Amino acid sequence: MTEVQIDGIGEAVYALATELVRQMPRDMSLTSVATLSTLVRNGPRRVTELAASEGVAQPSMTALVTALERDGLVSRHADPRDKRAALVTVTDAGRDLVARRRRLGAELVTSTLDELSDDERSALADAVGALRRVREIRAAHREDAVTARR
């Protein structure tokens, strides 16, 4: 595969992701949704870990967690390994919100698939495994960066 083809894949996936983000409801900031998704995917985290993971300053994450807690989407509990620290945990309501947004995002894509040819849909089906793997790799890189900051 040529560098031009690889660049084309990157540009196409990024453009699709950008378009999907634009079409999602604006009822919550991207950082709030990303934080909830991180908690769903990775389990309880300290505020400092969430700040590093989402690329925001710790005071900003503290304010965001406070707002999410007020809305019943997360809760804070003492860290059993360090009673001075708190762990942020996603609540059932937060988990449900993330699941609804994921379904909506998937529906945005699937509602368009009938406008593609059979060959185009087949090519996308063949790429699903690779796309999932790309996402896993990017998430692992983000987690590695968080771990390195500790």
CSV table of N, CA, C and O in Angstrom, one decimal, residues 37-144:
chain,number,residue,atom,x,y,z
A,37,SER,N,-17.4,8.1,28.5
A,37,SER,CA,-17.0,7.0,27.8
A,37,SER,C,-15.7,6.3,28.3
A,37,SER,O,-15.6,5.1,28.4
A,38,THR,N,-14.8,7.1,28.7
A,38,THR,CA,-13.6,6.6,29.4
A,38,THR,C,-13.9,5.8,30.6
A,38,THR,O,-13.4,4.7,30.8
A,39,LEU,N,-14.8,6.3,31.4
A,39,LEU,CA,-15.2,5.7,32.7
A,39,LEU,C,-15.9,4.3,32.4
A,39,LEU,O,-15.7,3.3,33.0
A,40,VAL,N,-16.8,4.4,31.3
A,40,VAL,CA,-17.5,3.1,31.0
A,40,VAL,C,-16.5,2.1,30.5
A,40,VAL,O,-16.5,0.9,30.9
A,41,ARG,N,-15.5,2.5,29.7
A,41,ARG,CA,-14.6,1.6,29.0
A,41,ARG,C,-13.5,1.1,30.0
A,41,ARG,O,-13.1,-0.1,30.0
A,42,ASN,N,-13.0,2.0,30.9
A,42,ASN,CA,-11.9,1.7,31.7
A,42,ASN,C,-12.1,1.6,33.2
A,42,ASN,O,-11.2,1.2,34.0
A,43,GLY,N,-13.4,1.9,33.7
A,43,GLY,CA,-13.7,1.8,35.1
A,43,GLY,C,-13.3,3.0,35.8
A,43,GLY,O,-12.9,4.0,35.2
A,44,PRO,N,-13.4,3.0,37.2
A,44,PRO,CA,-13.2,4.2,38.0
A,44,PRO,C,-11.8,4.7,37.8
A,44,PRO,O,-10.8,4.0,37.6
A,45,ARG,N,-11.7,6.1,37.9
A,45,ARG,CA,-10.4,6.8,37.7
A,45,ARG,C,-10.4,8.0,38.7
A,45,ARG,O,-11.4,8.5,39.0
A,46,ARG,N,-9.2,8.4,39.0
A,46,ARG,CA,-9.0,9.6,39.8
A,46,ARG,C,-9.2,10.8,38.8
A,46,ARG,O,-9.0,10.7,37.6
A,47,VAL,N,-9.5,11.9,39.3
A,47,VAL,CA,-9.7,13.1,38.5
A,47,VAL,C,-8.4,13.5,37.8
A,47,VAL,O,-8.5,13.8,36.6
A,48,THR,N,-7.3,13.3,38.4
A,48,THR,CA,-6.0,13.6,37.7
A,48,THR,C,-5.8,12.7,36.5
A,48,THR,O,-5.3,13.1,35.5
A,49,GLU,N,-6.2,11.4,36.6
A,49,GLU,CA,-6.1,10.5,35.5
A,49,GLU,C,-7.0,10.8,34.4
A,49,GLU,O,-6.7,10.8,33.2
A,50,LEU,N,-8.2,11.2,34.8
A,50,LEU,CA,-9.2,11.6,33.7
A,50,LEU,C,-8.7,12.9,33.0
A,50,LEU,O,-8.9,13.0,31.8
A,51,ALA,N,-8.2,13.8,33.8
A,51,ALA,CA,-7.7,15.1,33.1
A,51,ALA,C,-6.6,14.7,32.1
A,51,ALA,O,-6.6,15.2,31.0
A,52,ALA,N,-5.7,13.8,32.5
A,52,ALA,CA,-4.6,13.5,31.6
A,52,ALA,C,-5.1,12.7,30.4
A,52,ALA,O,-4.8,13.0,29.2
A,53,SER,N,-6.1,11.8,30.6
A,53,SER,CA,-6.7,11.0,29.5
A,53,SER,C,-7.4,11.9,28.5
A,53,SER,O,-7.3,11.7,27.3
A,54,GLU,N,-8.1,12.9,29.0
A,54,GLU,CA,-8.9,13.7,28.1
A,54,GLU,C,-8.2,15.0,27.7
A,54,GLU,O,-8.7,15.8,26.9
A,55,GLY,N,-7.0,15.2,28.1
A,55,GLY,CA,-6.2,16.3,27.7
A,55,GLY,C,-6.6,17.7,28.2
A,55,GLY,O,-6.6,18.7,27.4
A,56,VAL,N,-7.1,17.7,29.4
A,56,VAL,CA,-7.5,19.0,30.0
A,56,VAL,C,-6.8,19.2,31.3
A,56,VAL,O,-6.2,18.3,31.9
A,57,ALA,N,-6.8,20.4,31.8
A,57,ALA,CA,-6.2,20.7,33.1
A,57,ALA,C,-7.0,20.1,34.2
A,57,ALA,O,-8.2,20.0,34.1
A,58,GLN,N,-6.3,19.8,35.3
A,58,GLN,CA,-6.9,19.1,36.4
A,58,GLN,C,-8.0,20.0,37.0
A,58,GLN,O,-9.1,19.4,37.3
A,59,PRO,N,-7.9,21.3,37.2
A,59,PRO,CA,-9.0,22.1,37.7
A,59,PRO,C,-10.2,22.1,36.8
A,59,PRO,O,-11.4,22.0,37.2
A,60,SER,N,-10.0,22.0,35.5
A,60,SER,CA,-11.1,21.9,34.5
A,60,SER,C,-11.8,20.6,34.7
A,60,SER,O,-13.1,20.5,34.6
A,61,MET,N,-11.1,19.5,34.8
A,61,MET,CA,-11.7,18.2,35.0
A,61,MET,C,-12.4,18.1,36.3
A,61,MET,O,-13.5,17.5,36.4
A,62,THR,N,-11.9,18.7,37.4
A,62,THR,CA,-12.6,18.8,38.7
A,62,THR,C,-14.0,19.4,38.5
A,62,THR,O,-15.0,18.9,39.0
A,63,ALA,N,-14.0,20.6,37.8
A,63,ALA,CA,-15.3,21.3,37.5
A,63,ALA,C,-16.2,20.4,36.7
A,63,ALA,O,-17.4,20.3,37.0
A,64,LEU,N,-15.7,19.7,35.7
A,64,LEU,CA,-16.5,18.9,34.8
A,64,LEU,C,-17.1,17.7,35.6
A,64,LEU,O,-18.3,17.4,35.5
A,65,VAL,N,-16.3,17.1,36.5
A,65,VAL,CA,-16.7,16.0,37.3
A,65,VAL,C,-17.8,16.4,38.3
A,65,VAL,O,-18.8,15.8,38.5
A,66,THR,N,-17.6,17.6,38.8
A,66,THR,CA,-18.6,18.2,39.7
A,66,THR,C,-20.0,18.3,39.0
A,66,THR,O,-21.0,18.0,39.5
A,67,ALA,N,-19.9,18.8,37.8
A,67,ALA,CA,-21.2,19.0,37.0
A,67,ALA,C,-21.8,17.7,36.6
A,67,ALA,O,-23.0,17.5,36.7
A,68,LEU,N,-21.0,16.7,36.2
A,68,LEU,CA,-21.5,15.4,35.9
A,68,LEU,C,-22.1,14.7,37.2
A,68,LEU,O,-23.1,14.0,37.1
A,69,GLU,N,-21.4,14.9,38.3
A,69,GLU,CA,-22.0,14.4,39.6
A,69,GLU,C,-23.3,15.0,39.9
A,69,GLU,O,-24.3,14.3,40.3
A,70,ARG,N,-23.4,16.3,39.7
A,70,ARG,CA,-24.6,17.0,40.0
A,70,ARG,C,-25.8,16.5,39.1
A,70,ARG,O,-26.9,16.4,39.5
A,71,ASP,N,-25.4,16.1,37.9
A,71,ASP,CA,-26.4,15.6,36.9
A,71,ASP,C,-26.7,14.1,37.1
A,71,ASP,O,-27.5,13.5,36.4
A,72,GLY,N,-26.0,13.5,38.1
A,72,GLY,CA,-26.3,12.1,38.4
A,72,GLY,C,-25.6,11.1,37.4
A,72,GLY,O,-26.0,9.9,37.4
A,73,LEU,N,-24.6,11.6,36.7
A,73,LEU,CA,-23.9,10.7,35.7
A,73,LEU,C,-22.7,10.1,36.2
A,73,LEU,O,-22.2,9.1,35.6
A,74,VAL,N,-22.1,10.6,37.3
A,74,VAL,CA,-20.9,10.0,37.9
A,74,VAL,C,-21.1,10.2,39.4
A,74,VAL,O,-21.9,11.0,39.9
A,75,SER,N,-20.3,9.4,40.2
A,75,SER,CA,-20.3,9.5,41.6
A,75,SER,C,-18.8,9.4,42.0
A,75,SER,O,-18.0,8.9,41.3
A,76,ARG,N,-18.5,10.0,43.2
A,76,ARG,CA,-17.1,9.9,43.7
A,76,ARG,C,-17.2,9.1,45.0
A,76,ARG,O,-18.1,9.2,45.8
A,77,HIS,N,-16.1,8.3,45.1
A,77,HIS,CA,-16.0,7.4,46.3
A,77,HIS,C,-14.5,7.4,46.7
A,77,HIS,O,-13.6,7.6,45.9
A,78,ALA,N,-14.3,7.2,48.0
A,78,ALA,CA,-12.9,7.2,48.5
A,78,ALA,C,-12.1,6.1,47.8
A,78,ALA,O,-12.6,5.0,47.5
A,79,ASP,N,-10.9,6.4,47.4
A,79,ASP,CA,-10.0,5.4,46.8
A,79,ASP,C,-9.5,4.4,47.9
A,79,ASP,O,-8.9,4.8,48.8
A,80,PRO,N,-9.8,3.1,47.7
A,80,PRO,CA,-9.4,2.2,48.8
A,80,PRO,C,-7.9,2.1,49.0
A,80,PRO,O,-7.4,1.7,50.0
A,81,ARG,N,-7.2,2.5,47.9
A,81,ARG,CA,-5.7,2.4,48.1
A,81,ARG,C,-5.1,3.7,48.7
A,81,ARG,O,-4.0,3.7,49.1
A,82,ASP,N,-5.9,4.8,48.7
A,82,ASP,CA,-5.4,6.1,49.2
A,82,ASP,C,-6.7,6.8,49.6
A,82,ASP,O,-7.3,7.5,48.8
A,83,LYS,N,-7.0,6.8,50.9
A,83,LYS,CA,-8.2,7.4,51.5
A,83,LYS,C,-8.2,8.9,51.2
A,83,LYS,O,-9.3,9.6,51.3
A,84,ARG,N,-7.1,9.6,50.9
A,84,ARG,CA,-7.1,11.0,50.7
A,84,ARG,C,-7.6,11.3,49.3
A,84,ARG,O,-8.0,12.5,49.0
A,85,ALA,N,-7.6,10.3,48.4
A,85,ALA,CA,-8.1,10.5,47.0
A,85,ALA,C,-9.4,10.0,46.8
A,85,ALA,O,-9.9,9.1,47.5
A,86,ALA,N,-10.1,10.4,45.7
A,86,ALA,CA,-11.4,9.9,45.3
A,86,ALA,C,-11.3,9.3,44.0
A,86,ALA,O,-10.6,9.7,43.1
A,87,LEU,N,-12.2,8.3,43.8
A,87,LEU,CA,-12.3,7.7,42.5
A,87,LEU,C,-13.7,8.1,41.9
A,87,LEU,O,-14.7,8.2,42.6
A,88,VAL,N,-13.7,8.5,40.6
A,88,VAL,CA,-14.9,8.9,39.9
A,88,VAL,C,-15.4,7.6,39.2
A,88,VAL,O,-14.6,6.9,38.5
A,89,THR,N,-16.7,7.3,39.4
A,89,THR,CA,-17.3,6.1,38.8
A,89,THR,C,-18.5,6.6,38.0
A,89,THR,O,-19.3,7.4,38.5
A,90,VAL,N,-18.7,6.0,36.9
A,90,VAL,CA,-19.9,6.3,36.1
A,90,VAL,C,-21.1,5.6,36.7
A,90,VAL,O,-21.0,4.5,37.3
A,91,THR,N,-22.2,6.3,36.8
A,91,THR,CA,-23.5,5.7,37.3
A,91,THR,C,-24.2,5.0,36.2
A,91,THR,O,-23.9,5.1,35.0
A,92,ASP,N,-25.3,4.3,36.6
A,92,ASP,CA,-26.2,3.7,35.6
A,92,ASP,C,-26.7,4.7,34.6
A,92,ASP,O,-26.8,4.5,33.4
A,93,ALA,N,-27.1,5.9,35.1
A,93,ALA,CA,-27.6,6.9,34.2
A,93,ALA,C,-26.5,7.4,33.2
A,93,ALA,O,-26.8,7.6,32.0
A,94,GLY,N,-25.3,7.5,33.7
A,94,GLY,CA,-24.1,7.9,32.8
A,94,GLY,C,-23.9,6.8,31.8
A,94,GLY,O,-23.6,7.1,30.6
A,95,ARG,N,-23.9,5.6,32.2
A,95,ARG,CA,-23.7,4.4,31.3
A,95,ARG,C,-24.8,4.4,30.2
A,95,ARG,O,-24.5,4.2,29.1
A,96,ASP,N,-26.0,4.6,30.6
A,96,ASP,CA,-27.2,4.7,29.7
A,96,ASP,C,-27.0,5.8,28.7
A,96,ASP,O,-27.3,5.6,27.5
A,97,LEU,N,-26.6,7.0,29.1
A,97,LEU,CA,-26.3,8.1,28.2
A,97,LEU,C,-25.3,7.7,27.2
A,97,LEU,O,-25.5,8.0,26.0
A,98,VAL,N,-24.2,7.1,27.6
A,98,VAL,CA,-23.2,6.7,26.6
A,98,VAL,C,-23.7,5.7,25.6
A,98,VAL,O,-23.5,5.8,24.4
A,99,ALA,N,-24.5,4.8,26.1
A,99,ALA,CA,-25.0,3.7,25.2
A,99,ALA,C,-26.0,4.4,24.2
A,99,ALA,O,-26.0,4.0,23.0
A,100,ARG,N,-26.8,5.3,24.7
A,100,ARG,CA,-27.8,6.0,23.8
A,100,ARG,C,-27.0,6.8,22.7
A,100,ARG,O,-27.4,6.7,21.5
A,101,ARG,N,-26.0,7.5,23.1
A,101,ARG,CA,-25.2,8.3,22.1
A,101,ARG,C,-24.5,7.3,21.1
A,101,ARG,O,-24.4,7.7,19.9
A,102,ARG,N,-24.0,6.2,21.6
A,102,ARG,CA,-23.3,5.3,20.7
A,102,ARG,C,-24.3,4.7,19.7
A,102,ARG,O,-24.1,4.6,18.5
A,103,ARG,N,-25.5,4.4,20.2
A,103,ARG,CA,-26.6,3.9,19.2
A,103,ARG,C,-27.0,5.0,18.2
A,103,ARG,O,-27.1,4.7,17.0
A,104,LEU,N,-27.1,6.2,18.7
A,104,LEU,CA,-27.4,7.3,17.8
A,104,LEU,C,-26.3,7.5,16.7
A,104,LEU,O,-26.6,7.6,15.5
A,105,GLY,N,-25.1,7.5,17.2
A,105,GLY,CA,-24.0,7.6,16.2
A,105,GLY,C,-24.0,6.5,15.2
A,105,GLY,O,-23.8,6.7,14.0
A,106,ALA,N,-24.2,5.2,15.6
A,106,ALA,CA,-24.3,4.1,14.7
A,106,ALA,C,-25.5,4.3,13.8
A,106,ALA,O,-25.3,4.0,12.6
A,107,GLU,N,-26.6,4.8,14.3
A,107,GLU,CA,-27.8,5.0,13.4
A,107,GLU,C,-27.5,6.0,12.3
A,107,GLU,O,-28.0,5.9,11.2
A,108,LEU,N,-26.7,7.0,12.7
A,108,LEU,CA,-26.4,8.1,11.7
A,108,LEU,C,-25.6,7.4,10.5
A,108,LEU,O,-25.9,7.8,9.4
A,109,VAL,N,-24.8,6.5,10.8
A,109,VAL,CA,-24.0,5.8,9.7
A,109,VAL,C,-24.9,4.8,9.0
A,109,VAL,O,-25.0,4.9,7.7
A,110,THR,N,-25.6,4.0,9.7
A,110,THR,CA,-26.4,2.9,9.1
A,110,THR,C,-27.5,3.5,8.2
A,110,THR,O,-27.9,2.9,7.2
A,111,SER,N,-28.1,4.7,8.6
A,111,SER,CA,-29.1,5.3,7.9
A,111,SER,C,-28.7,5.7,6.5
A,111,SER,O,-29.5,5.9,5.6
A,112,THR,N,-27.4,5.8,6.3
A,112,THR,CA,-26.8,6.2,5.0
A,112,THR,C,-26.4,5.0,4.1
A,112,THR,O,-26.3,5.2,2.9
A,113,LEU,N,-26.2,3.9,4.7
A,113,LEU,CA,-25.7,2.7,4.0
A,113,LEU,C,-26.5,2.3,2.8
A,113,LEU,O,-26.0,1.8,1.8
A,114,ASP,N,-27.8,2.5,2.9
A,114,ASP,CA,-28.7,2.1,1.8
A,114,ASP,C,-28.4,3.0,0.5
A,114,ASP,O,-28.9,2.6,-0.6
A,115,GLU,N,-27.8,4.1,0.7
A,115,GLU,CA,-27.4,4.9,-0.5
A,115,GLU,C,-26.1,4.5,-1.2
A,115,GLU,O,-25.8,5.0,-2.2
A,116,LEU,N,-25.5,3.5,-0.6
A,116,LEU,CA,-24.2,2.9,-1.2
A,116,LEU,C,-24.6,1.7,-2.1
A,116,LEU,O,-25.6,1.1,-1.9
A,117,SER,N,-23.6,1.4,-2.9
A,117,SER,CA,-23.8,0.3,-3.8
A,117,SER,C,-23.5,-1.0,-2.9
A,117,SER,O,-22.9,-0.9,-1.8
A,118,ASP,N,-23.9,-2.1,-3.4
A,118,ASP,CA,-23.6,-3.4,-2.7
A,118,ASP,C,-22.1,-3.5,-2.6
A,118,ASP,O,-21.6,-4.0,-1.5
A,119,ASP,N,-21.3,-3.2,-3.6
A,119,ASP,CA,-19.8,-3.3,-3.5
A,119,ASP,C,-19.3,-2.4,-2.4
A,119,ASP,O,-18.3,-2.7,-1.7
A,120,GLU,N,-19.8,-1.2,-2.3
A,120,GLU,CA,-19.3,-0.2,-1.3
A,120,GLU,C,-19.7,-0.7,0.1
A,120,GLU,O,-18.8,-0.7,1.0
A,121,ARG,N,-20.9,-1.2,0.3
A,121,ARG,CA,-21.3,-1.8,1.6
A,121,ARG,C,-20.4,-3.0,1.9
A,121,ARG,O,-20.0,-3.2,3.1
A,122,SER,N,-20.1,-3.8,1.0
A,122,SER,CA,-19.3,-5.0,1.2
A,122,SER,C,-17.8,-4.6,1.6
A,122,SER,O,-17.3,-5.2,2.5
A,123,ALA,N,-17.3,-3.5,0.9
A,123,ALA,CA,-16.0,-3.0,1.3
A,123,ALA,C,-16.0,-2.5,2.7
A,123,ALA,O,-15.0,-2.8,3.5
A,124,LEU,N,-17.0,-1.8,3.2
A,124,LEU,CA,-17.1,-1.4,4.5
A,124,LEU,C,-17.2,-2.5,5.5
A,124,LEU,O,-16.6,-2.5,6.6
A,125,ALA,N,-18.0,-3.5,5.2
A,125,ALA,CA,-18.1,-4.7,6.0
A,125,ALA,C,-16.8,-5.4,6.2
A,125,ALA,O,-16.4,-5.8,7.3
A,126,ASP,N,-16.0,-5.5,5.1
A,126,ASP,CA,-14.7,-6.1,5.2
A,126,ASP,C,-13.7,-5.3,6.1
A,126,ASP,O,-12.8,-5.8,6.6
A,127,ALA,N,-14.0,-4.0,6.2
A,127,ALA,CA,-13.1,-3.1,6.9
A,127,ALA,C,-13.4,-3.0,8.4
A,127,ALA,O,-12.6,-2.4,9.2
A,128,VAL,N,-14.5,-3.5,8.8
A,128,VAL,CA,-15.0,-3.3,10.2
A,128,VAL,C,-13.9,-3.8,11.2
A,128,VAL,O,-13.6,-3.1,12.2
A,129,GLY,N,-13.4,-5.0,11.0
A,129,GLY,CA,-12.3,-5.5,12.0
A,129,GLY,C,-11.1,-4.5,12.1
A,129,GLY,O,-10.6,-4.3,13.1
A,130,ALA,N,-10.7,-4.1,10.9
A,130,ALA,CA,-9.5,-3.2,10.9
A,130,ALA,C,-9.8,-1.8,11.6
A,130,ALA,O,-9.0,-1.3,12.3
A,131,LEU,N,-11.0,-1.3,11.3
A,131,LEU,CA,-11.4,-0.1,12.0
A,131,LEU,C,-11.5,-0.2,13.5
A,131,LEU,O,-11.0,0.7,14.2
A,132,ARG,N,-12.0,-1.3,13.9
A,132,ARG,CA,-12.1,-1.5,15.4
A,132,ARG,C,-10.7,-1.6,15.9
A,132,ARG,O,-10.4,-1.1,17.0
A,133,ARG,N,-9.8,-2.3,15.2
A,133,ARG,CA,-8.4,-2.4,15.7
A,133,ARG,C,-7.7,-1.0,15.7
A,133,ARG,O,-6.9,-0.8,16.7
A,134,VAL,N,-7.9,-0.2,14.7
A,134,VAL,CA,-7.4,1.2,14.7
A,134,VAL,C,-7.8,1.9,16.0
A,134,VAL,O,-7.0,2.6,16.7
A,135,ARG,N,-9.1,1.8,16.3
A,135,ARG,CA,-9.6,2.5,17.5
A,135,ARG,C,-9.0,1.9,18.8
A,135,ARG,O,-8.6,2.7,19.7
A,136,GLU,N,-8.8,0.6,18.9
A,136,GLU,CA,-8.1,0.0,20.0
A,136,GLU,C,-6.7,0.5,20.2
A,136,GLU,O,-6.3,0.8,21.3
A,137,ILE,N,-6.0,0.6,19.1
A,137,ILE,CA,-4.6,1.1,19.1
A,137,ILE,C,-4.6,2.5,19.6
A,137,ILE,O,-3.7,2.9,20.4
A,138,ARG,N,-5.4,3.4,19.0
A,138,ARG,CA,-5.5,4.8,19.5
A,138,ARG,C,-5.8,4.9,20.9
A,138,ARG,O,-5.2,5.7,21.7
A,139,ALA,N,-6.8,4.1,21.4
A,139,ALA,CA,-7.1,4.2,22.8
A,139,ALA,C,-5.9,3.7,23.7
A,139,ALA,O,-5.7,4.3,24.8
A,140,ALA,N,-5.2,2.7,23.2
A,140,ALA,CA,-4.1,2.2,24.0
A,140,ALA,C,-3.0,3.2,24.0
A,140,ALA,O,-2.3,3.4,25.1
A,141,HIS,N,-2.8,4.0,23.0
A,141,HIS,CA,-1.8,5.0,23.0
A,141,HIS,C,-2.1,6.1,24.0
A,141,HIS,O,-1.3,6.6,24.7
A,142,ARG,N,-3.4,6.5,24.0
A,142,ARG,CA,-3.9,7.5,25.0
A,142,ARG,C,-3.6,7.0,26.4
A,142,ARG,O,-3.1,7.7,27.3
A,143,GLU,N,-4.0,5.7,26.7
A,143,GLU,CA,-3.8,5.2,28.0
A,143,GLU,C,-2.3,5.1,28.4
A,143,GLU,O,-1.9,5.4,29.5
A,144,ASP,N,-1.4,4.8,27.4
A,144,ASP,CA,0.0,4.7,27.6
A,144,ASP,C,0.5,6.1,28.0
A,144,ASP,O,1.4,6.3,28.9
